[in-house]
Tab-separated table of C-alpha atoms in Angstrom:
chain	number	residue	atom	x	y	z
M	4	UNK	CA	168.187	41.569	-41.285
M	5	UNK	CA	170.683	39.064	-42.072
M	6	UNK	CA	171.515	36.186	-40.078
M	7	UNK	CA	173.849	36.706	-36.952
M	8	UNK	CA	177.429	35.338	-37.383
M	9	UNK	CA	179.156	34.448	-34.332
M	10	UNK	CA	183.003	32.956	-33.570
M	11	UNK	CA	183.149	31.274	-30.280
M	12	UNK	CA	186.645	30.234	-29.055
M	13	UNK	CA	187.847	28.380	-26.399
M	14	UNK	CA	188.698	24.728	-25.283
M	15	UNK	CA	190.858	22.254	-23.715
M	16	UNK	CA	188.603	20.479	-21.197
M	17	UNK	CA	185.010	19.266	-21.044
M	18	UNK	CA	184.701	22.430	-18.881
M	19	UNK	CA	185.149	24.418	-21.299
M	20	UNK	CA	183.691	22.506	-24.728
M	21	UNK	CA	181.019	22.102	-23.160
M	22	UNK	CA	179.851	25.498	-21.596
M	23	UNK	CA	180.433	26.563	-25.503
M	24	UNK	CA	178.450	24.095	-26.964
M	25	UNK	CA	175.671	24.887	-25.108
M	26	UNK	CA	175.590	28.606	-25.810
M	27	UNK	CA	176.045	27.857	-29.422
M	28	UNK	CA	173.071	25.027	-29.236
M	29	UNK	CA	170.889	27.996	-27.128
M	30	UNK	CA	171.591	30.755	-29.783
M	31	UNK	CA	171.142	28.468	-32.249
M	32	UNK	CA	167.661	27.913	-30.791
M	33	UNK	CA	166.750	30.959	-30.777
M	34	UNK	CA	168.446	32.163	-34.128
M	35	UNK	CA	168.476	29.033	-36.405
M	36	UNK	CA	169.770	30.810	-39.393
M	37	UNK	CA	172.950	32.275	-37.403
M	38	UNK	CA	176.013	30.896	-38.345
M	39	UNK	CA	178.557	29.574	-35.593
M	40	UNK	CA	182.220	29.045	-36.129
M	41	UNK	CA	184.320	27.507	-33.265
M	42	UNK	CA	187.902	28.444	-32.934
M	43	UNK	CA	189.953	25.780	-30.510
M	44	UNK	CA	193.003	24.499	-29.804
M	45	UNK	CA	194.503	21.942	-32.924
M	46	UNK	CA	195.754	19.509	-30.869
M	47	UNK	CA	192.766	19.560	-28.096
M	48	UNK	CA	189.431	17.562	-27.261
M	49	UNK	CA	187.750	20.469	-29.065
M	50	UNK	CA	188.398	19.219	-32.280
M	51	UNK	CA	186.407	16.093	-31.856
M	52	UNK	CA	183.691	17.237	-29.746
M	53	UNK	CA	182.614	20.168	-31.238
M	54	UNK	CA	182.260	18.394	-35.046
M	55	UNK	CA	180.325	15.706	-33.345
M	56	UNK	CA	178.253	18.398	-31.926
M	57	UNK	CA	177.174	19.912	-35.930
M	58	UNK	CA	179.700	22.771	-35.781
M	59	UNK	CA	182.724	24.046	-37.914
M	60	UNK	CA	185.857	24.422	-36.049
M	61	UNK	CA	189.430	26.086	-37.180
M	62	UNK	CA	192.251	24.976	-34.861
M	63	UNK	CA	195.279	27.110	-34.030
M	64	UNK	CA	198.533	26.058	-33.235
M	65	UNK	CA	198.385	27.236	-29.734
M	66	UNK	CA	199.518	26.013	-26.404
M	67	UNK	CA	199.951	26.787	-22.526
M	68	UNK	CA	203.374	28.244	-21.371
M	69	UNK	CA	205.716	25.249	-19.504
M	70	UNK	CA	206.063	26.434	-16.064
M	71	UNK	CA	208.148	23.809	-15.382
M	72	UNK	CA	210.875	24.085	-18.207
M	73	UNK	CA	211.112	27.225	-19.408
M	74	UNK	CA	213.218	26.738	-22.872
M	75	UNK	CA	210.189	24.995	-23.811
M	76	UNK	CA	208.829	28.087	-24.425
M	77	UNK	CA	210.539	29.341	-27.576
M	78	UNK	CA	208.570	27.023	-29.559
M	79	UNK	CA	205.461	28.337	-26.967
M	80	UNK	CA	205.895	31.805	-28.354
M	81	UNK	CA	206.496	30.621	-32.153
M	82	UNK	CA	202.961	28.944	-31.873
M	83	UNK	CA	201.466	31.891	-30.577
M	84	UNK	CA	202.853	33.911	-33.098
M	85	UNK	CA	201.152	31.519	-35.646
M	86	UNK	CA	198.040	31.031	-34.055
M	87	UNK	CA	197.757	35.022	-33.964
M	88	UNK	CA	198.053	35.717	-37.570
M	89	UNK	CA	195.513	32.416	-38.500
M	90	UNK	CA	193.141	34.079	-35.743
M	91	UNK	CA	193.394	37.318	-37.608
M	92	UNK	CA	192.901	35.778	-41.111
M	93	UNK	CA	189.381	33.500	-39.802
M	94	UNK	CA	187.916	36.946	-38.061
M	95	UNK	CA	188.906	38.727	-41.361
M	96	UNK	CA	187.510	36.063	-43.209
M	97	UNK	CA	184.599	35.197	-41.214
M	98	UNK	CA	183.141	38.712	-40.596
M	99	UNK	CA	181.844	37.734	-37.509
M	100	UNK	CA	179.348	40.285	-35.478
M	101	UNK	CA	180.972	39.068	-32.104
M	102	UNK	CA	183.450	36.722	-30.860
M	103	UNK	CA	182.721	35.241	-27.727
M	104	UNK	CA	185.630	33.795	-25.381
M	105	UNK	CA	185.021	30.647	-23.059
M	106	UNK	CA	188.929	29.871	-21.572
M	107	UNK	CA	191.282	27.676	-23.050
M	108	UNK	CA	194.552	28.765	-25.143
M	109	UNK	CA	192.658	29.430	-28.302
M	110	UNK	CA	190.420	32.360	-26.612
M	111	UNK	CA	193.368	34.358	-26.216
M	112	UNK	CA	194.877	35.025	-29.888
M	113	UNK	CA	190.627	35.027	-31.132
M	114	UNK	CA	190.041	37.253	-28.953
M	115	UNK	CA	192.351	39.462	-29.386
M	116	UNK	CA	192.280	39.754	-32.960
M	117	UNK	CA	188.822	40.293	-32.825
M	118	UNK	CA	189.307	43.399	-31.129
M	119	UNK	CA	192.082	44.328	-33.181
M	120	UNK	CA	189.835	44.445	-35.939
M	121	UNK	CA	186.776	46.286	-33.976
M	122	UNK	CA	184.756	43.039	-33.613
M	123	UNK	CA	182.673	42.769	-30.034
M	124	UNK	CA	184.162	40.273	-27.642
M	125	UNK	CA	182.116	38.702	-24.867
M	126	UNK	CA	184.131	36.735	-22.143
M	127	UNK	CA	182.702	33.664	-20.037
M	128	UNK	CA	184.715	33.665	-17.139
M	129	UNK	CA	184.079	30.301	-15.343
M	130	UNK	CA	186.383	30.289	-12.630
M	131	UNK	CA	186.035	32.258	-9.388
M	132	UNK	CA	190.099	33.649	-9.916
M	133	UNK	CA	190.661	35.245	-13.404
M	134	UNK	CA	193.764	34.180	-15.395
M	135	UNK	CA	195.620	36.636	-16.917
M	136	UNK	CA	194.694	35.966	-20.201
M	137	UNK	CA	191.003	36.501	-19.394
M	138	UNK	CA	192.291	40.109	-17.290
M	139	UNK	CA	194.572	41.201	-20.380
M	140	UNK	CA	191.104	40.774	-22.650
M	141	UNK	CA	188.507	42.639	-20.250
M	142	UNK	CA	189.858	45.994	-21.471
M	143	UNK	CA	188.731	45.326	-24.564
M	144	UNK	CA	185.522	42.899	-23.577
M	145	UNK	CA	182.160	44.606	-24.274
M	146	UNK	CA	181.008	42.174	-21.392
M	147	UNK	CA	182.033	39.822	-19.036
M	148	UNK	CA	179.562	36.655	-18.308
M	149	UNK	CA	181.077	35.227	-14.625
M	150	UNK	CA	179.679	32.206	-12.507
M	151	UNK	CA	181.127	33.384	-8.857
M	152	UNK	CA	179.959	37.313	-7.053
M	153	UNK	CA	183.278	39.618	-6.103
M	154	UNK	CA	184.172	39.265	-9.691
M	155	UNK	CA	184.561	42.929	-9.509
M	156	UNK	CA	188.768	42.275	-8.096
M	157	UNK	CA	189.862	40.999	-11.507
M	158	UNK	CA	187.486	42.778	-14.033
M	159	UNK	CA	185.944	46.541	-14.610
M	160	UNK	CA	182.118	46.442	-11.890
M	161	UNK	CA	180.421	47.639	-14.894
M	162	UNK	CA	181.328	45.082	-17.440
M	163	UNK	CA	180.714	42.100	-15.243
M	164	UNK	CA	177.351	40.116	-15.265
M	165	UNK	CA	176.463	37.308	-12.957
M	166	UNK	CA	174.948	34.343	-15.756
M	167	UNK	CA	176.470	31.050	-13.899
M	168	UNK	CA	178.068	28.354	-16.217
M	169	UNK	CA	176.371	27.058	-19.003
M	170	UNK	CA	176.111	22.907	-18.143
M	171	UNK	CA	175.454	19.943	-20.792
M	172	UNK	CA	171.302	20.491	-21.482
M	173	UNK	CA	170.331	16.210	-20.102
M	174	UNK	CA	171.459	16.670	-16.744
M	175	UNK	CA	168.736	18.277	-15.136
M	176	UNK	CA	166.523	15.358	-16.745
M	177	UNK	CA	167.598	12.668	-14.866
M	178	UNK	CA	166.197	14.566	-11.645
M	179	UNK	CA	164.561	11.615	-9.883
M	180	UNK	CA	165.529	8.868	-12.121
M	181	UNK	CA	167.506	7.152	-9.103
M	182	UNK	CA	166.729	3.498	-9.469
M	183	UNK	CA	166.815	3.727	-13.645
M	184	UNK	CA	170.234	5.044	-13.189
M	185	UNK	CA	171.795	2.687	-10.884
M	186	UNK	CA	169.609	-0.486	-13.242
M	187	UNK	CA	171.832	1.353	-15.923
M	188	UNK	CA	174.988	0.675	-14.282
M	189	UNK	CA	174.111	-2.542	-13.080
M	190	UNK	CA	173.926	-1.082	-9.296
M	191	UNK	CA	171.723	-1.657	-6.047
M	192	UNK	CA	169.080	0.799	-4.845
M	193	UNK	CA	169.643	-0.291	-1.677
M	194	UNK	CA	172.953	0.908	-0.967
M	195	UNK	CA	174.679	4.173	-0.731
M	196	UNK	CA	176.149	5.081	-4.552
M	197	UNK	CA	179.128	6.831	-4.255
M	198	UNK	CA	180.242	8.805	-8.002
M	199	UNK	CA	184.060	9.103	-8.480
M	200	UNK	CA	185.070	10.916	-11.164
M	201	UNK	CA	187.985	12.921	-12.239
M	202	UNK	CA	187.374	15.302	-15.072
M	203	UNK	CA	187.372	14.480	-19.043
M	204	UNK	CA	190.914	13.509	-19.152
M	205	UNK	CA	190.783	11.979	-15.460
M	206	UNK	CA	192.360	12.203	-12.498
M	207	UNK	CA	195.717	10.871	-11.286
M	208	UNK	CA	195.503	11.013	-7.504
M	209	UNK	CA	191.969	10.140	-7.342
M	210	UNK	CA	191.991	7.027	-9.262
M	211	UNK	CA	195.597	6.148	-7.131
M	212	UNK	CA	193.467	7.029	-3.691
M	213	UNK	CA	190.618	4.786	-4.695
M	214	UNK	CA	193.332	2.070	-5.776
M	215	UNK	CA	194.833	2.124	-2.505
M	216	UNK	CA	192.125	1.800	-0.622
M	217	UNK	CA	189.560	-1.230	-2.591
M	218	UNK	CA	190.122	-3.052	0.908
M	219	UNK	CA	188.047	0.073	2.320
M	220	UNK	CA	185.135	-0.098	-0.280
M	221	UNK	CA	184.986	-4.001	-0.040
M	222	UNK	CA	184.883	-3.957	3.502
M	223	UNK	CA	181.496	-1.631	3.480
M	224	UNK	CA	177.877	-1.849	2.434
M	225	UNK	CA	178.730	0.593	-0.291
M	226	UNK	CA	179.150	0.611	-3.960
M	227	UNK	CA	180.718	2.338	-6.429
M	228	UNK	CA	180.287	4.083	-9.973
M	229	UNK	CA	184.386	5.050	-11.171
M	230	UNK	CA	185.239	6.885	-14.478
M	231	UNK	CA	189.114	6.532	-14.137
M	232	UNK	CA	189.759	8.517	-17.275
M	233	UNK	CA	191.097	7.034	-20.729
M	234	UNK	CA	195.142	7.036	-19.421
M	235	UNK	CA	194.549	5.223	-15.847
M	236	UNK	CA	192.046	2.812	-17.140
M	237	UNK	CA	193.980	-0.754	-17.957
M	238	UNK	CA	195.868	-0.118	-14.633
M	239	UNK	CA	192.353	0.196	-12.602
M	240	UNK	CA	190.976	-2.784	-14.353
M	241	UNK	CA	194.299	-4.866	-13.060
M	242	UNK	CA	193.860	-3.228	-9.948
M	243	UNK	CA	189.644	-4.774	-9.514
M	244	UNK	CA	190.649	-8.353	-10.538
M	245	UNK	CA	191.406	-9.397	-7.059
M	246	UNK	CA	187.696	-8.130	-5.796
M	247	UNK	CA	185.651	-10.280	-7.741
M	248	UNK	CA	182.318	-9.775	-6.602
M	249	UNK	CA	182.461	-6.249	-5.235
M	250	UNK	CA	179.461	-3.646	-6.239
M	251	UNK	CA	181.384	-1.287	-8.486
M	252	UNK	CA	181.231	-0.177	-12.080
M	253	UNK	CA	184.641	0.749	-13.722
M	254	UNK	CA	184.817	2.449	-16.971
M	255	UNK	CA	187.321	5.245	-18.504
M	256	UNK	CA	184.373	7.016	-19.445
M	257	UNK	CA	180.914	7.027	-18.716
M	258	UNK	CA	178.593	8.460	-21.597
M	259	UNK	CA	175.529	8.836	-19.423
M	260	UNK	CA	176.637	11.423	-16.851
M	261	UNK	CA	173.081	12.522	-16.415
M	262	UNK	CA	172.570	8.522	-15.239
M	263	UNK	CA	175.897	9.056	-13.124
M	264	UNK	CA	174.731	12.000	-10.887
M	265	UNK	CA	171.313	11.027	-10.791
M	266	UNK	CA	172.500	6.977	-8.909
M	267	UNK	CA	174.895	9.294	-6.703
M	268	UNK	CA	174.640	10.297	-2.390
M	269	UNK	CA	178.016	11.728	-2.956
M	270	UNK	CA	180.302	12.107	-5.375
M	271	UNK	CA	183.975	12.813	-5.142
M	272	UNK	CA	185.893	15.504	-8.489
M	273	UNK	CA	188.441	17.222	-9.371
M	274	UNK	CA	187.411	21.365	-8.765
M	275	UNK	CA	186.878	22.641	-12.245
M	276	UNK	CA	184.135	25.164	-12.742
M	277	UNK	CA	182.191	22.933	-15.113
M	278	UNK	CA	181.649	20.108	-12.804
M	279	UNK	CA	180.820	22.740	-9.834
M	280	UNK	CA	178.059	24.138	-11.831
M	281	UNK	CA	176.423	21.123	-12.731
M	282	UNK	CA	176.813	19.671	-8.601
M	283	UNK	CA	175.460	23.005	-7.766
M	284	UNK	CA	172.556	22.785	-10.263
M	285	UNK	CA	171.877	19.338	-9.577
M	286	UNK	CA	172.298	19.913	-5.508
M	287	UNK	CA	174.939	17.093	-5.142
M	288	UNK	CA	177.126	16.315	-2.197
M	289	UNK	CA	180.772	16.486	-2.981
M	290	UNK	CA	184.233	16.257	-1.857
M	291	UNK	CA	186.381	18.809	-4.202
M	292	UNK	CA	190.210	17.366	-4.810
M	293	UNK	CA	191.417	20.874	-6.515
M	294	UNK	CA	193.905	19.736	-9.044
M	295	UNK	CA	197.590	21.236	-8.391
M	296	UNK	CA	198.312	21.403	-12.154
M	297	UNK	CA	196.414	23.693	-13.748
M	298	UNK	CA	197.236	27.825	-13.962
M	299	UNK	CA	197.412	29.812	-10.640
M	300	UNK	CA	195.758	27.064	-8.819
M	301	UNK	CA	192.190	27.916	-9.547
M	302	UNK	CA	190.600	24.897	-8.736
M	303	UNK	CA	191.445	25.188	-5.233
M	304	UNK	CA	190.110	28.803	-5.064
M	305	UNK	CA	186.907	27.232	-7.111
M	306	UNK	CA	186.640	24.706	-4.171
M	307	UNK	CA	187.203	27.171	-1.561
M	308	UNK	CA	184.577	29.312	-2.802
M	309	UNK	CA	181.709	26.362	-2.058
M	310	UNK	CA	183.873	25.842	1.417
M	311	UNK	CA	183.325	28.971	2.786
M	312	UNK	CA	179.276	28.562	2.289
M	313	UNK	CA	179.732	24.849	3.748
M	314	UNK	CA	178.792	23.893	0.421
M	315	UNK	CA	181.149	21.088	-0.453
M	316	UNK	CA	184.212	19.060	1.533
M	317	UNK	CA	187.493	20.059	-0.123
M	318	UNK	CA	190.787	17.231	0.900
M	319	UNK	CA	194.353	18.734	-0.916
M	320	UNK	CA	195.796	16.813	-3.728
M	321	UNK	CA	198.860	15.871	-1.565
M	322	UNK	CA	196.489	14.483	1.252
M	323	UNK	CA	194.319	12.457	-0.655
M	324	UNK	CA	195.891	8.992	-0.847
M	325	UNK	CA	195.751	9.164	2.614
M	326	UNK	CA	192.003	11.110	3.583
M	327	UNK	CA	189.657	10.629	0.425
M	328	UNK	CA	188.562	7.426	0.994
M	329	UNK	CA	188.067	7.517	4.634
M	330	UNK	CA	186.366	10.556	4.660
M	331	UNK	CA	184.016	9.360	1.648
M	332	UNK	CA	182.571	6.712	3.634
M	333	UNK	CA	182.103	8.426	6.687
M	334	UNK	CA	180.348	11.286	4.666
M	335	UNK	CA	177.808	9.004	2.740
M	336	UNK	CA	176.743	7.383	6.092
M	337	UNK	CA	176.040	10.808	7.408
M	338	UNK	CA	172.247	11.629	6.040
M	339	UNK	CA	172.023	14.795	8.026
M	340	UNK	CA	175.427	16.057	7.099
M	341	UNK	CA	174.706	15.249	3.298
M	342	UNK	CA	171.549	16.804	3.516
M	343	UNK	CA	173.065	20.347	4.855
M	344	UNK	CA	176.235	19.869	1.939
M	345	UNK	CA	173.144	19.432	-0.760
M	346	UNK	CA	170.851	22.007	0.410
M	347	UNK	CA	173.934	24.603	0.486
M	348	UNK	CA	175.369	23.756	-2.650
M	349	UNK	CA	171.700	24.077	-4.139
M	350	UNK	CA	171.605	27.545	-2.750
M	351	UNK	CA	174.561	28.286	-5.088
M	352	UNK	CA	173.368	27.120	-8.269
M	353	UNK	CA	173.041	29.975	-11.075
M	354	UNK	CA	170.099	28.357	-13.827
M	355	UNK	CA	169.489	29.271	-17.233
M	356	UNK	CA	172.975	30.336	-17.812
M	357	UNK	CA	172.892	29.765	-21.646
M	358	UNK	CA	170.074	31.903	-22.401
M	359	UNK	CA	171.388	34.913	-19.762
M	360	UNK	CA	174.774	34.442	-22.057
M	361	UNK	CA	173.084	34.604	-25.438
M	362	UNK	CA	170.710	37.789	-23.757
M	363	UNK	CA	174.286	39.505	-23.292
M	364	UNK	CA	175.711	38.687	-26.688
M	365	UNK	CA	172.258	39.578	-28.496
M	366	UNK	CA	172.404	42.874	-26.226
M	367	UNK	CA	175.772	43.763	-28.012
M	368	UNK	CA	175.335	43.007	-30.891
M	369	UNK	CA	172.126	45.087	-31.431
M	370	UNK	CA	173.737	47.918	-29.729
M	371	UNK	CA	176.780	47.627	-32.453
């Protein structure tokens, strides 16, 4: 038989690069001959992060609609219009024998087209509230891969399969590594480690919350490990020179995460579905700050979905200058109360997500 061609489409975020990545690294695994083609996003983090990773990419043209100001979105639609035909012409080209959606504006035109043109499609819904993009493609989706139960409300029962989110494949190896990780970041073993952490691109209102409230952190027997993102980064540095002295690592990015979670009691992140699978996986206590900005405010119904199971603390965007910090240190000096938040969030955790994902696609592919 020859080898298995596959298009895999999606982007935007580290939540969803690298859910993708790791699918294509776990077929690849399995199938080492297959051949993998990205689709992303041309002006998104895909196009660095998935070379780096040893894969082809083709970027469309495509971008979100602008809630905010709505003539933007004649050039919106001209993009899409564009990034719909060069979809078409790389799944005419490519020949692929599915094309597998993981969120992110590329999915949609890939996707699509694919269908169009009789190819499979497999979606990886992440979040625990479908988008419409993701809803629009179902009707056409041979299967639908989903992290959250009740899935069922936004997608055809017998399409859906529970497989969890893929996570990045080192996490799970720092299990136990506690005083190597904090000797990485130059931290104590003997205090509480607290992780803050905003996403790829970081976090606004978390870094401002922390700002606002050093005094807080200097004041206690705790320290501190802070990815402030690339764009908030020179500001937090200006912001540390007055507490000289004070146990806390500052970076705009921190390239071992595995190190990061494994040095953490609690760690305090933005609500996407990435960074929920890997705290579920890796059974860490958090407090969710849902970001307001991202389409039909699934974060917070991400966050809410651990709430409800007592699973993980969840303070609003517009409350968190004034609640996050206060609320972090009286959480990491509660062992009992971090204990029931980890042993929940455990209890959630979906594992070997790639290889259920890559059992669905071979599954439809055979059957084509």
């Amino acid at each position: 038989m020859s080898a298995y061609r596959i298009i895999i489409s999606g982007g935007g975020t580290g939540g969803h690069i690298f859910p993708a990545i790791s699918i294509a690294n776990t077929f690849k695994g399995r199938f080492p001959d297959a051949e993998i083609l990205f689709v992303g996003a041309e002006d998104r983090m895909e196009m660095e992060k998935v070379p780096a990773a040893g894969y082809e990419i083709v970027g469309l043209p495509v971008s979100g609609f602008d809630r905010a100001r709505l003539w933007n979105n004649v050039k919106v639609v001209a993009r899409l219009a564009k990034s719909l035909c060069l979809a078409r012409r790389t799944v005419r080209d490519f020949k692929p024998d599915i094309a597998v959606g993981v969120g992110g504006y590329a999915s949609g035109p890939t996707l699509w087209m694919a269908a169009a043109q009789g190819v499979p499609t497999l979606i990886q819904e992440q979040n625990s509230y479908a988008g419409v993009t993701n809803k629009l493609l179902s009707r056409r989706a041979g299967r639908i891969c989903v992290a959250y139960e009740g899935m069922e409300k936004f997608f055809p029962a017998d399409k859906i399969v529970v497989t969890g989110n893929p996570v990045r494949q080192d996490l799970e190896e720092a299990r136990g590594k506690r005083e190597e990780a904090l000797a990485f970041f130059g931290l104590s073993p003997e205090r509480k480690t607290i992780l803050v952490v905003g996403g790829s691109l970081g976090a606004r209102t978390i870094n401002r919350s922390v700002q606002g409230d050093l005094d807080k952190f200097f004041a206690s027997d705790v320290q501190v490990i802070w990815q402030t993102g690339r764009y908030y980064y020179n500001d937090a540095s200006r912001h540390l020179k007055a507490y000289r002295g004070m146990p806390i690592w500052c970076s705009d990015f921190i390239t071992r995460m595995d190190y990061a979670y494994a040095a953490a009691d609690l760690v305090i992140s933005r609500a996407g579905a990435g960074s929920i699978s890997e705290l579920c996986l890796l059974g860490k206590p958090v407090i969710l700050v849902p970001s307001p900005n991202v389409a039909e405010d699934h974060q917070t119904k991400n966050a809410l979905a651990l709430v409800e199971r007592d699973a993980a603390v969840m303070i609003a965007d517009k409350d968190a200058e004034r609640e996050l910090v206060p609320t972090a240190l009286r959480l990491v000096g509660d062992a009992d109360r971090l204990a029931a938040l980890s042993r929940n969030i455990q209890g959630m955790a979906q594992r070997h997500s790639a290889e259920r994902i890559v059992d669905e696609i071979v599954r439809i592919i055979e059957k084509r």
